[in-house]
PDB file of C-alpha atoms in Angstrom:
ATOM      1  CA  MET W 257      26.753 -17.855  68.842  1.00  0.00           C
ATOM      2  CA  ASN W 258      23.936 -15.276  68.721  1.00  0.00           C
ATOM      3  CA  ARG W 259      20.345 -16.406  68.322  1.00  0.00           C
ATOM      4  CA  ILE W 260      18.366 -15.321  65.284  1.00  0.00           C
ATOM      5  CA  TYR W 261      15.073 -13.536  65.928  1.00  0.00           C
ATOM      6  CA  TYR W 262      12.484 -13.296  63.187  1.00  0.00           C
ATOM      7  CA  SER W 263       9.746 -10.972  64.451  1.00  0.00           C
ATOM      8  CA  VAL W 264       9.597  -7.193  64.337  1.00  0.00           C
ATOM      9  CA  PHE W 265      11.114  -7.230  67.842  1.00  0.00           C
ATOM     10  CA  GLY W 266      14.270  -9.051  66.680  1.00  0.00           C
ATOM     11  CA  PRO W 267      16.699  -6.117  66.356  1.00  0.00           C
ATOM     12  CA  TYR W 268      15.499  -4.665  69.653  1.00  0.00           C
ATOM     13  CA  ILE W 269      15.896  -7.989  71.461  1.00  0.00           C
ATOM     14  CA  LEU W 270      19.521  -8.187  70.298  1.00  0.00           C
ATOM     15  CA  LYS W 271      20.225  -4.600  71.372  1.00  0.00           C
ATOM     16  CA  PHE W 272      18.509  -5.184  74.721  1.00  0.00           C
ATOM     17  CA  ILE W 273      20.617  -8.264  75.504  1.00  0.00           C
ATOM     18  CA  GLU W 274      23.758  -6.472  74.331  1.00  0.00           C
ATOM     19  CA  LEU W 275      22.955  -3.551  76.639  1.00  0.00           C
ATOM     20  CA  LYS W 276      22.406  -5.832  79.631  1.00  0.00           C
ATOM     21  CA  ASN W 277      25.649  -7.701  78.988  1.00  0.00           C
ATOM     22  CA  SER W 278      27.586  -4.447  78.633  1.00  0.00           C
ATOM     23  CA  LEU W 279      26.324  -3.390  82.068  1.00  0.00           C
ATOM     24  CA  GLY W 280      27.670  -6.599  83.575  1.00  0.00           C
ATOM     25  CA  TYR W 281      24.383  -8.460  84.038  1.00  0.00           C
ATOM     26  CA  LYS W 282      24.460 -12.254  83.716  1.00  0.00           C
ATOM     27  CA  TYR W 283      21.819 -12.613  81.029  1.00  0.00           C
ATOM     28  CA  GLN W 284      22.389 -16.183  79.856  1.00  0.00           C
ATOM     29  CA  ASP W 285      18.690 -17.126  79.916  1.00  0.00           C
ATOM     30  CA  ALA W 286      17.323 -13.960  78.293  1.00  0.00           C
ATOM     31  CA  GLY W 287      18.024 -15.204  74.773  1.00  0.00           C
ATOM     32  CA  TRP W 288      15.955 -18.325  75.335  1.00  0.00           C
ATOM     33  CA  ALA W 289      13.080 -16.475  77.022  1.00  0.00           C
ATOM     34  CA  LEU W 290      12.868 -13.744  74.396  1.00  0.00           C
ATOM     35  CA  ALA W 291      13.144 -16.288  71.562  1.00  0.00           C
ATOM     36  CA  SER W 292       9.891 -17.731  72.896  1.00  0.00           C
ATOM     37  CA  PHE W 293       8.337 -14.250  72.916  1.00  0.00           C
ATOM     38  CA  ASP W 294       9.672 -13.650  69.406  1.00  0.00           C
ATOM     39  CA  HIS W 295       7.991 -16.866  68.218  1.00  0.00           C
ATOM     40  CA  ILE W 296       4.635 -15.823  69.683  1.00  0.00           C
ATOM     41  CA  ALA W 297       4.909 -12.425  67.980  1.00  0.00           C
ATOM     42  CA  MET W 298       5.584 -14.161  64.664  1.00  0.00           C
ATOM     43  CA  GLU W 299       2.596 -16.478  65.076  1.00  0.00           C
ATOM     44  CA  LYS W 300       0.296 -13.545  65.788  1.00  0.00           C
ATOM     45  CA  ASP W 301       1.643 -11.502  62.829  1.00  0.00           C
ATOM     46  CA  VAL W 302       2.639  -8.595  65.053  1.00  0.00           C
ATOM     47  CA  PHE W 303       4.007  -5.660  63.049  1.00  0.00           C
ATOM     48  CA  GLU W 304       3.863  -2.886  65.633  1.00  0.00           C
ATOM     49  CA  ILE W 305       6.871  -2.470  67.907  1.00  0.00           C
ATOM     50  CA  ALA W 306       5.069  -2.547  71.233  1.00  0.00           C
ATOM     51  CA  VAL W 307       4.322  -5.221  73.817  1.00  0.00           C
ATOM     52  CA  THR W 308       0.523  -5.237  74.077  1.00  0.00           C
ATOM     53  CA  LYS W 309      -1.449  -6.717  76.967  1.00  0.00           C
ATOM     54  CA  GLU W 310      -2.769  -9.440  74.667  1.00  0.00           C
ATOM     55  CA  LEU W 311       0.725 -10.397  73.590  1.00  0.00           C
ATOM     56  CA  ALA W 312       2.059 -10.324  77.157  1.00  0.00           C
ATOM     57  CA  ASP W 313      -0.848 -12.398  78.485  1.00  0.00           C
ATOM     58  CA  GLU W 314      -0.215 -15.070  75.862  1.00  0.00           C
ATOM     59  CA  TYR W 315       3.473 -15.204  76.719  1.00  0.00           C
ATOM     60  CA  CYS W 316       2.877 -15.225  80.491  1.00  0.00           C
ATOM     61  CA  LYS W 317       0.576 -18.251  80.502  1.00  0.00           C
ATOM     62  CA  LYS W 318       1.867 -21.094  82.633  1.00  0.00           C
ATOM     63  CA  ARG W 319       3.276 -23.885  80.477  1.00  0.00           C
ATOM     64  CA  PRO W 320       3.003 -27.648  80.971  1.00  0.00           C
ATOM     65  CA  ASN W 321       5.505 -28.964  83.518  1.00  0.00           C
ATOM     66  CA  GLU W 322       6.861 -25.449  84.089  1.00  0.00           C
ATOM     67  CA  SER W 323       7.966 -24.597  87.616  1.00  0.00           C
ATOM     68  CA  ASP W 324       6.804 -21.404  89.284  1.00  0.00           C
ATOM     69  CA  LYS W 325      10.388 -20.194  89.440  1.00  0.00           C
ATOM     70  CA  THR W 326      10.986 -20.691  85.691  1.00  0.00           C
ATOM     71  CA  ARG W 327       7.753 -18.868  84.858  1.00  0.00           C
ATOM     72  CA  TYR W 328       8.663 -16.027  87.210  1.00  0.00           C
ATOM     73  CA  ASN W 329      12.114 -15.655  85.617  1.00  0.00           C
ATOM     74  CA  ARG W 330      10.868 -15.486  82.025  1.00  0.00           C
ATOM     75  CA  ILE W 331       8.082 -13.008  82.897  1.00  0.00           C
ATOM     76  CA  GLN W 332      10.668 -10.871  84.669  1.00  0.00           C
ATOM     77  CA  ILE W 333      12.754 -10.797  81.481  1.00  0.00           C
ATOM     78  CA  LEU W 334       9.762  -9.754  79.368  1.00  0.00           C
ATOM     79  CA  SER W 335       8.912  -7.063  81.922  1.00  0.00           C
ATOM     80  CA  GLN W 336      12.414  -5.625  81.627  1.00  0.00           C
ATOM     81  CA  PHE W 337      12.288  -5.790  77.828  1.00  0.00           C
ATOM     82  CA  ALA W 338       8.931  -3.980  77.812  1.00  0.00           C
ATOM     83  CA  ARG W 339      10.417  -1.217  79.974  1.00  0.00           C
ATOM     84  CA  TYR W 340      13.361  -0.986  77.582  1.00  0.00           C
ATOM     85  CA  LEU W 341      11.007  -0.522  74.614  1.00  0.00           C
ATOM     86  CA  SER W 342       8.984   2.074  76.512  1.00  0.00           C
ATOM     87  CA  ASP W 343      12.171   4.024  77.230  1.00  0.00           C
ATOM     88  CA  LEU W 344      12.842   4.031  73.489  1.00  0.00           C
ATOM     89  CA  GLY W 345       9.399   5.522  72.838  1.00  0.00           C
ATOM     90  CA  PHE W 346       7.549   2.296  71.993  1.00  0.00           C
ATOM     91  CA  ILE W 347       5.012   2.428  74.828  1.00  0.00           C
ATOM     92  CA  SER W 348       4.452  -1.143  75.999  1.00  0.00           C
ATOM     93  CA  PHE W 349       2.391  -3.075  78.514  1.00  0.00           C
ATOM     94  CA  ILE W 350       4.585  -4.175  81.428  1.00  0.00           C
ATOM     95  CA  PRO W 351       3.405  -7.523  82.823  1.00  0.00           C
ATOM     96  CA  LYS W 352       3.100  -7.839  86.574  1.00  0.00           C
ATOM     97  CA  LEU W 353       5.368 -10.406  88.162  1.00  0.00           C
ATOM     98  CA  PRO W 354       3.498 -13.397  89.643  1.00  0.00           C
ATOM     99  CA  GLN W 355       3.845 -14.179  93.318  1.00  0.00           C
ATOM    100  CA  PHE W 356       6.539 -16.758  93.835  1.00  0.00           C
ATOM    101  CA  LYS W 357       7.573 -18.420  97.058  1.00  0.00           C
ATOM    102  CA  SER W 358      10.382 -20.926  97.103  1.00  0.00           C
ATOM    103  CA  THR W 359       9.684 -24.137  98.989  1.00  0.00           C
ATOM    104  CA  PHE W 360      13.333 -25.192  99.058  1.00  0.00           C
ATOM    105  CA  THR W 361      14.836 -25.804 102.499  1.00  0.00           C
ATOM    106  CA  PRO W 362      18.546 -24.951 102.618  1.00  0.00           C
ATOM    107  CA  TYR W 363      21.037 -27.439 103.983  1.00  0.00           C
ATOM    108  CA  ILE W 364      22.774 -26.038 107.074  1.00  0.00           C
ATOM    109  CA  PHE W 365      26.296 -27.396 107.453  1.00  0.00           C
ATOM    110  CA  SER W 366      27.481 -28.113 110.986  1.00  0.00           C
ATOM    111  CA  ARG W 367      30.784 -26.751 112.310  1.00  0.00           C
ATOM    112  CA  ASP W 368      32.344 -30.219 112.173  1.00  0.00           C
ATOM    113  CA  GLN W 369      31.182 -30.684 108.565  1.00  0.00           C
ATOM    114  CA  MET W 370      32.697 -27.358 107.523  1.00  0.00           C
ATOM    115  CA  GLN W 371      35.985 -28.178 109.231  1.00  0.00           C
ATOM    116  CA  THR W 372      36.036 -31.434 107.250  1.00  0.00           C
ATOM    117  CA  ILE W 373      35.120 -29.639 104.008  1.00  0.00           C
ATOM    118  CA  PHE W 374      37.977 -27.148 104.463  1.00  0.00           C
ATOM    119  CA  LYS W 375      40.389 -30.027 105.174  1.00  0.00           C
ATOM    120  CA  VAL W 376      39.263 -31.882 102.035  1.00  0.00           C
ATOM    121  CA  CYS W 377      39.611 -28.698  99.957  1.00  0.00           C
ATOM    122  CA  ASP W 378      43.194 -28.218 101.099  1.00  0.00           C
ATOM    123  CA  GLU W 379      44.048 -31.811 100.173  1.00  0.00           C
ATOM    124  CA  LEU W 380      42.649 -31.675  96.632  1.00  0.00           C
ATOM    125  CA  ALA W 381      45.147 -32.286  93.858  1.00  0.00           C
ATOM    126  CA  PRO W 382      44.980 -32.048  90.046  1.00  0.00           C
ATOM    127  CA  SER W 383      44.895 -35.127  87.881  1.00  0.00           C
ATOM    128  CA  PRO W 384      48.327 -36.078  86.478  1.00  0.00           C
ATOM    129  CA  CYS W 385      46.733 -35.873  83.027  1.00  0.00           C
ATOM    130  CA  ASN W 386      45.217 -32.426  83.432  1.00  0.00           C
ATOM    131  CA  HIS W 387      47.059 -29.555  85.061  1.00  0.00           C
ATOM    132  CA  ASN W 388      44.812 -26.904  83.489  1.00  0.00           C
ATOM    133  CA  THR W 389      42.140 -27.363  86.107  1.00  0.00           C
ATOM    134  CA  THR W 390      40.135 -25.162  88.473  1.00  0.00           C
ATOM    135  CA  VAL W 391      41.139 -27.259  91.484  1.00  0.00           C
ATOM    136  CA  TYR W 392      43.722 -24.652  92.478  1.00  0.00           C
ATOM    137  CA  ALA W 393      40.976 -22.079  93.053  1.00  0.00           C
ATOM    138  CA  ILE W 394      38.453 -24.338  94.791  1.00  0.00           C
ATOM    139  CA  PRO W 395      39.748 -23.935  98.397  1.00  0.00           C
ATOM    140  CA  ILE W 396      39.450 -20.141  98.323  1.00  0.00           C
ATOM    141  CA  LEU W 397      36.132 -20.249  96.437  1.00  0.00           C
ATOM    142  CA  ILE W 398      34.540 -22.465  99.114  1.00  0.00           C
ATOM    143  CA  ARG W 399      35.873 -20.231 101.874  1.00  0.00           C
ATOM    144  CA  LEU W 400      34.675 -17.080 100.117  1.00  0.00           C
ATOM    145  CA  LEU W 401      31.129 -18.389  99.627  1.00  0.00           C
ATOM    146  CA  TYR W 402      30.938 -19.565 103.231  1.00  0.00           C
ATOM    147  CA  SER W 403      32.398 -16.437 104.827  1.00  0.00           C
ATOM    148  CA  THR W 404      30.794 -13.659 102.775  1.00  0.00           C
ATOM    149  CA  GLY W 405      27.417 -15.180 101.864  1.00  0.00           C
ATOM    150  CA  ILE W 406      27.673 -14.117  98.219  1.00  0.00           C
ATOM    151  CA  ARG W 407      26.230 -16.310  95.467  1.00  0.00           C
ATOM    152  CA  ILE W 408      28.290 -18.574  93.224  1.00  0.00           C
ATOM    153  CA  ASN W 409      27.656 -16.471  90.091  1.00  0.00           C
ATOM    154  CA  GLU W 410      28.670 -13.324  91.962  1.00  0.00           C
ATOM    155  CA  ALA W 411      31.900 -15.021  93.036  1.00  0.00           C
ATOM    156  CA  LEU W 412      32.780 -16.346  89.577  1.00  0.00           C
ATOM    157  CA  TYR W 413      32.339 -12.898  87.987  1.00  0.00           C
ATOM    158  CA  LEU W 414      34.736 -11.199  90.402  1.00  0.00           C
ATOM    159  CA  THR W 415      37.830  -9.684  88.820  1.00  0.00           C
ATOM    160  CA  CYS W 416      41.136  -9.082  90.559  1.00  0.00           C
ATOM    161  CA  ASN W 417      40.291  -5.375  90.659  1.00  0.00           C
ATOM    162  CA  ASP W 418      37.179  -6.163  92.708  1.00  0.00           C
ATOM    163  CA  ILE W 419      39.264  -7.515  95.604  1.00  0.00           C
ATOM    164  CA  ASN W 420      40.761  -4.914  97.956  1.00  0.00           C
ATOM    165  CA  LEU W 421      43.024  -6.743 100.366  1.00  0.00           C
ATOM    166  CA  HIS W 422      44.467  -3.561 101.903  1.00  0.00           C
ATOM    167  CA  GLU W 423      41.068  -2.396 103.179  1.00  0.00           C
ATOM    168  CA  LYS W 424      39.653  -5.939 103.310  1.00  0.00           C
ATOM    169  CA  TYR W 425      36.554  -5.844 101.139  1.00  0.00           C
ATOM    170  CA  LEU W 426      35.344  -6.994  97.735  1.00  0.00           C
ATOM    171  CA  VAL W 427      32.987  -5.246  95.318  1.00  0.00           C
ATOM    172  CA  LEU W 428      30.029  -6.880  93.576  1.00  0.00           C
ATOM    173  CA  ARG W 429      29.266  -5.031  90.353  1.00  0.00           C
ATOM    174  CA  ASN W 430      25.813  -4.212  89.000  1.00  0.00           C
ATOM    175  CA  CYS W 431      23.735  -5.764  91.758  1.00  0.00           C
ATOM    176  CA  LYS W 432      20.045  -4.984  92.235  1.00  0.00           C
ATOM    177  CA  ASN W 433      19.051  -1.640  90.706  1.00  0.00           C
ATOM    178  CA  GLY W 434      22.380  -1.590  88.852  1.00  0.00           C
ATOM    179  CA  LYS W 435      24.361  -0.550  91.935  1.00  0.00           C
ATOM    180  CA  ASP W 436      27.673  -1.878  93.234  1.00  0.00           C
ATOM    181  CA  ARG W 437      27.851  -3.476  96.680  1.00  0.00           C
ATOM    182  CA  MET W 438      30.804  -3.707  99.048  1.00  0.00           C
ATOM    183  CA  VAL W 439      31.252  -6.917 101.051  1.00  0.00           C
ATOM    184  CA  PRO W 440      33.705  -6.990 103.989  1.00  0.00           C
ATOM    185  CA  LEU W 441      36.356  -9.686 104.278  1.00  0.00           C
ATOM    186  CA  SER W 442      37.407 -11.171 107.594  1.00  0.00           C
ATOM    187  CA  ASP W 443      41.096 -11.052 108.497  1.00  0.00           C
ATOM    188  CA  SER W 444      41.490 -14.792 107.883  1.00  0.00           C
ATOM    189  CA  LEU W 445      39.675 -14.645 104.540  1.00  0.00           C
ATOM    190  CA  ALA W 446      41.740 -11.657 103.398  1.00  0.00           C
ATOM    191  CA  LYS W 447      44.895 -13.600 104.249  1.00  0.00           C
ATOM    192  CA  ALA W 448      43.616 -16.648 102.349  1.00  0.00           C
ATOM    193  CA  CYS W 449      42.851 -14.439  99.321  1.00  0.00           C
ATOM    194  CA  GLU W 450      46.344 -12.961  99.502  1.00  0.00           C
ATOM    195  CA  GLU W 451      47.891 -16.436  99.477  1.00  0.00           C
ATOM    196  CA  TYR W 452      45.712 -17.411  96.510  1.00  0.00           C
ATOM    197  CA  PHE W 453      46.760 -14.224  94.670  1.00  0.00           C
ATOM    198  CA  MET W 454      50.430 -15.123  95.115  1.00  0.00           C
ATOM    199  CA  TYR W 455      49.823 -18.630  93.783  1.00  0.00           C
ATOM    200  CA  ARG W 456      47.530 -17.397  90.988  1.00  0.00           C
ATOM    201  CA  ASN W 457      50.119 -14.901  89.745  1.00  0.00           C
ATOM    202  CA  GLN W 458      52.484 -17.784  89.035  1.00  0.00           C
ATOM    203  CA  PHE W 459      50.101 -19.344  86.518  1.00  0.00           C
ATOM    204  CA  PRO W 460      51.446 -19.354  82.932  1.00  0.00           C
ATOM    205  CA  SER W 461      48.274 -17.552  81.825  1.00  0.00           C
ATOM    206  CA  ILE W 462      48.000 -17.070  78.077  1.00  0.00           C
ATOM    207  CA  ARG W 463      44.723 -15.129  78.192  1.00  0.00           C
ATOM    208  CA  LYS W 464      44.209 -11.469  78.983  1.00  0.00           C
ATOM    209  CA  GLU W 465      41.130 -11.821  81.179  1.00  0.00           C
ATOM    210  CA  ASN W 466      41.446 -10.587  84.743  1.00  0.00           C
ATOM    211  CA  TRP W 467      38.984 -12.958  86.433  1.00  0.00           C
ATOM    212  CA  PHE W 468      39.786 -13.764  90.058  1.00  0.00           C
ATOM    213  CA  PHE W 469      38.909 -17.464  89.805  1.00  0.00           C
ATOM    214  CA  ILE W 470      40.760 -18.982  86.851  1.00  0.00           C
ATOM    215  CA  LYS W 471      42.457 -22.044  85.459  1.00  0.00           C
ATOM    216  CA  PRO W 472      46.250 -21.920  84.976  1.00  0.00           C
ATOM    217  CA  ASP W 473      45.742 -20.861  81.324  1.00  0.00           C
ATOM    218  CA  GLY W 474      43.837 -17.789  82.517  1.00  0.00           C
ATOM    219  CA  SER W 475      40.361 -18.886  81.464  1.00  0.00           C
ATOM    220  CA  GLN W 476      37.463 -18.202  83.814  1.00  0.00           C
ATOM    221  CA  MET W 477      36.189 -20.881  86.165  1.00  0.00           C
ATOM    222  CA  ASN W 478      32.613 -21.816  85.253  1.00  0.00           C
ATOM    223  CA  ARG W 479      29.732 -22.848  87.458  1.00  0.00           C
ATOM    224  CA  GLY W 480      29.684 -26.431  86.171  1.00  0.00           C
ATOM    225  CA  SER W 481      33.298 -26.989  87.160  1.00  0.00           C
ATOM    226  CA  ALA W 482      32.720 -25.493  90.613  1.00  0.00           C
ATOM    227  CA  TYR W 483      29.680 -27.709  91.119  1.00  0.00           C
ATOM    228  CA  ARG W 484      31.529 -30.892  90.083  1.00  0.00           C
ATOM    229  CA  TRP W 485      34.340 -30.187  92.543  1.00  0.00           C
ATOM    230  CA  PHE W 486      31.794 -29.427  95.248  1.00  0.00           C
ATOM    231  CA  ARG W 487      30.133 -32.805  94.710  1.00  0.00           C
ATOM    232  CA  ARG W 488      33.547 -34.467  94.956  1.00  0.00           C
ATOM    233  CA  ILE W 489      34.313 -32.583  98.169  1.00  0.00           C
ATOM    234  CA  LEU W 490      31.022 -33.732  99.705  1.00  0.00           C
ATOM    235  CA  PHE W 491      31.871 -37.327  98.791  1.00  0.00           C
ATOM    236  CA  PHE W 492      35.302 -37.208 100.454  1.00  0.00           C
ATOM    237  CA  ALA W 493      33.797 -35.417 103.454  1.00  0.00           C
ATOM    238  CA  ASN W 494      31.221 -38.233 103.815  1.00  0.00           C
ATOM    239  CA  ILE W 495      28.307 -35.803 103.417  1.00  0.00           C
ATOM    240  CA  SER W 496      25.490 -37.442 101.483  1.00  0.00           C
ATOM    241  CA  HIS W 497      23.960 -35.666  98.493  1.00  0.00           C
ATOM    242  CA  GLY W 498      20.282 -36.088  97.672  1.00  0.00           C
ATOM    243  CA  GLY W 499      20.806 -35.849  93.923  1.00  0.00           C
ATOM    244  CA  ARG W 500      20.368 -32.991  91.496  1.00  0.00           C
ATOM    245  CA  GLY W 501      17.866 -30.438  92.763  1.00  0.00           C
ATOM    246  CA  HIS W 502      17.927 -31.776  96.325  1.00  0.00           C
ATOM    247  CA  GLY W 503      21.279 -30.603  97.633  1.00  0.00           C
ATOM    248  CA  PRO W 504      23.318 -29.777  99.485  1.00  0.00           C
ATOM    249  CA  ARG W 505      23.903 -26.996  96.946  1.00  0.00           C
ATOM    250  CA  LEU W 506      26.846 -24.646  96.569  1.00  0.00           C
ATOM    251  CA  HIS W 507      24.514 -21.813  97.534  1.00  0.00           C
ATOM    252  CA  ASP W 508      23.814 -23.531 100.864  1.00  0.00           C
ATOM    253  CA  LEU W 509      27.360 -22.591 101.900  1.00  0.00           C
ATOM    254  CA  SER W 510      26.294 -18.948 101.701  1.00  0.00           C
ATOM    255  CA  TYR W 511      23.133 -19.330 103.734  1.00  0.00           C
ATOM    256  CA  PRO W 512      23.031 -17.306 107.007  1.00  0.00           C
ATOM    257  CA  ASN W 513      24.005 -19.500 109.923  1.00  0.00           C
ATOM    258  CA  LEU W 514      24.636 -18.314 113.484  1.00  0.00           C
ATOM    259  CA  ASN W 515      26.998 -21.228 114.061  1.00  0.00           C
ATOM    260  CA  LYS W 516      29.338 -20.363 111.220  1.00  0.00           C
ATOM    261  CA  ILE W 517      33.036 -20.809 111.855  1.00  0.00           C
ATOM    262  CA  GLN W 518      34.742 -17.430 112.068  1.00  0.00           C
ATOM    263  CA  THR W 519      38.225 -18.575 111.081  1.00  0.00           C
ATOM    264  CA  PHE W 520      39.612 -21.338 108.921  1.00  0.00           C
TER     265      PHE W 520
END
């Protein structure tokens, strides 16, 4: 369901988000961020289609209980929107991104832990009451994140056409600066992907989407489902979890580690 925007920027916000989505960007949070900007514009009775410094400064103020990362992300969205308006001829002030340094320490999995995680993945089974589950794709997802270092969102938005098993690489679409990026696959990972493809192609899919990671009905695996299975895997692998926001996180699988296992 599309949001409704009430200020003079409303139609341009909708077109901006539509443009970003059409280019393959994952712009789930842009609607929320620009709705806040839209509200400020309404309160200030803005009638000119241009992001002024005064308007940007008001929007960019740090909010109560707001993390530095959240503030950085919403200012980044406004900055991109201001550039979009400027390209259309509505010269706008482009806010400077604040300095942001993450204080999060990634969890580095040991070789023994990863061996256990892979074993648990291969022993997962669907519930007797629910066969339309993402569990079938979890073993290859965990291996892909660990081996290639790509992010979970990048993995979930892969299509079958993005995986080249003959030349052993995958393609990430619309990365930074709107460019595609090729990521090599190890021999063992390429073989694991091939086995998953064979199994995946037997699904009685009723949808036309071509996502690589799917449920048996063809629908795309989502991040929430991947995270829930990851938490379950950690439990069976006897790896403690510090609670939401403390990890280990799915992204920690992708973190550079000189001791990574080369084969599965």
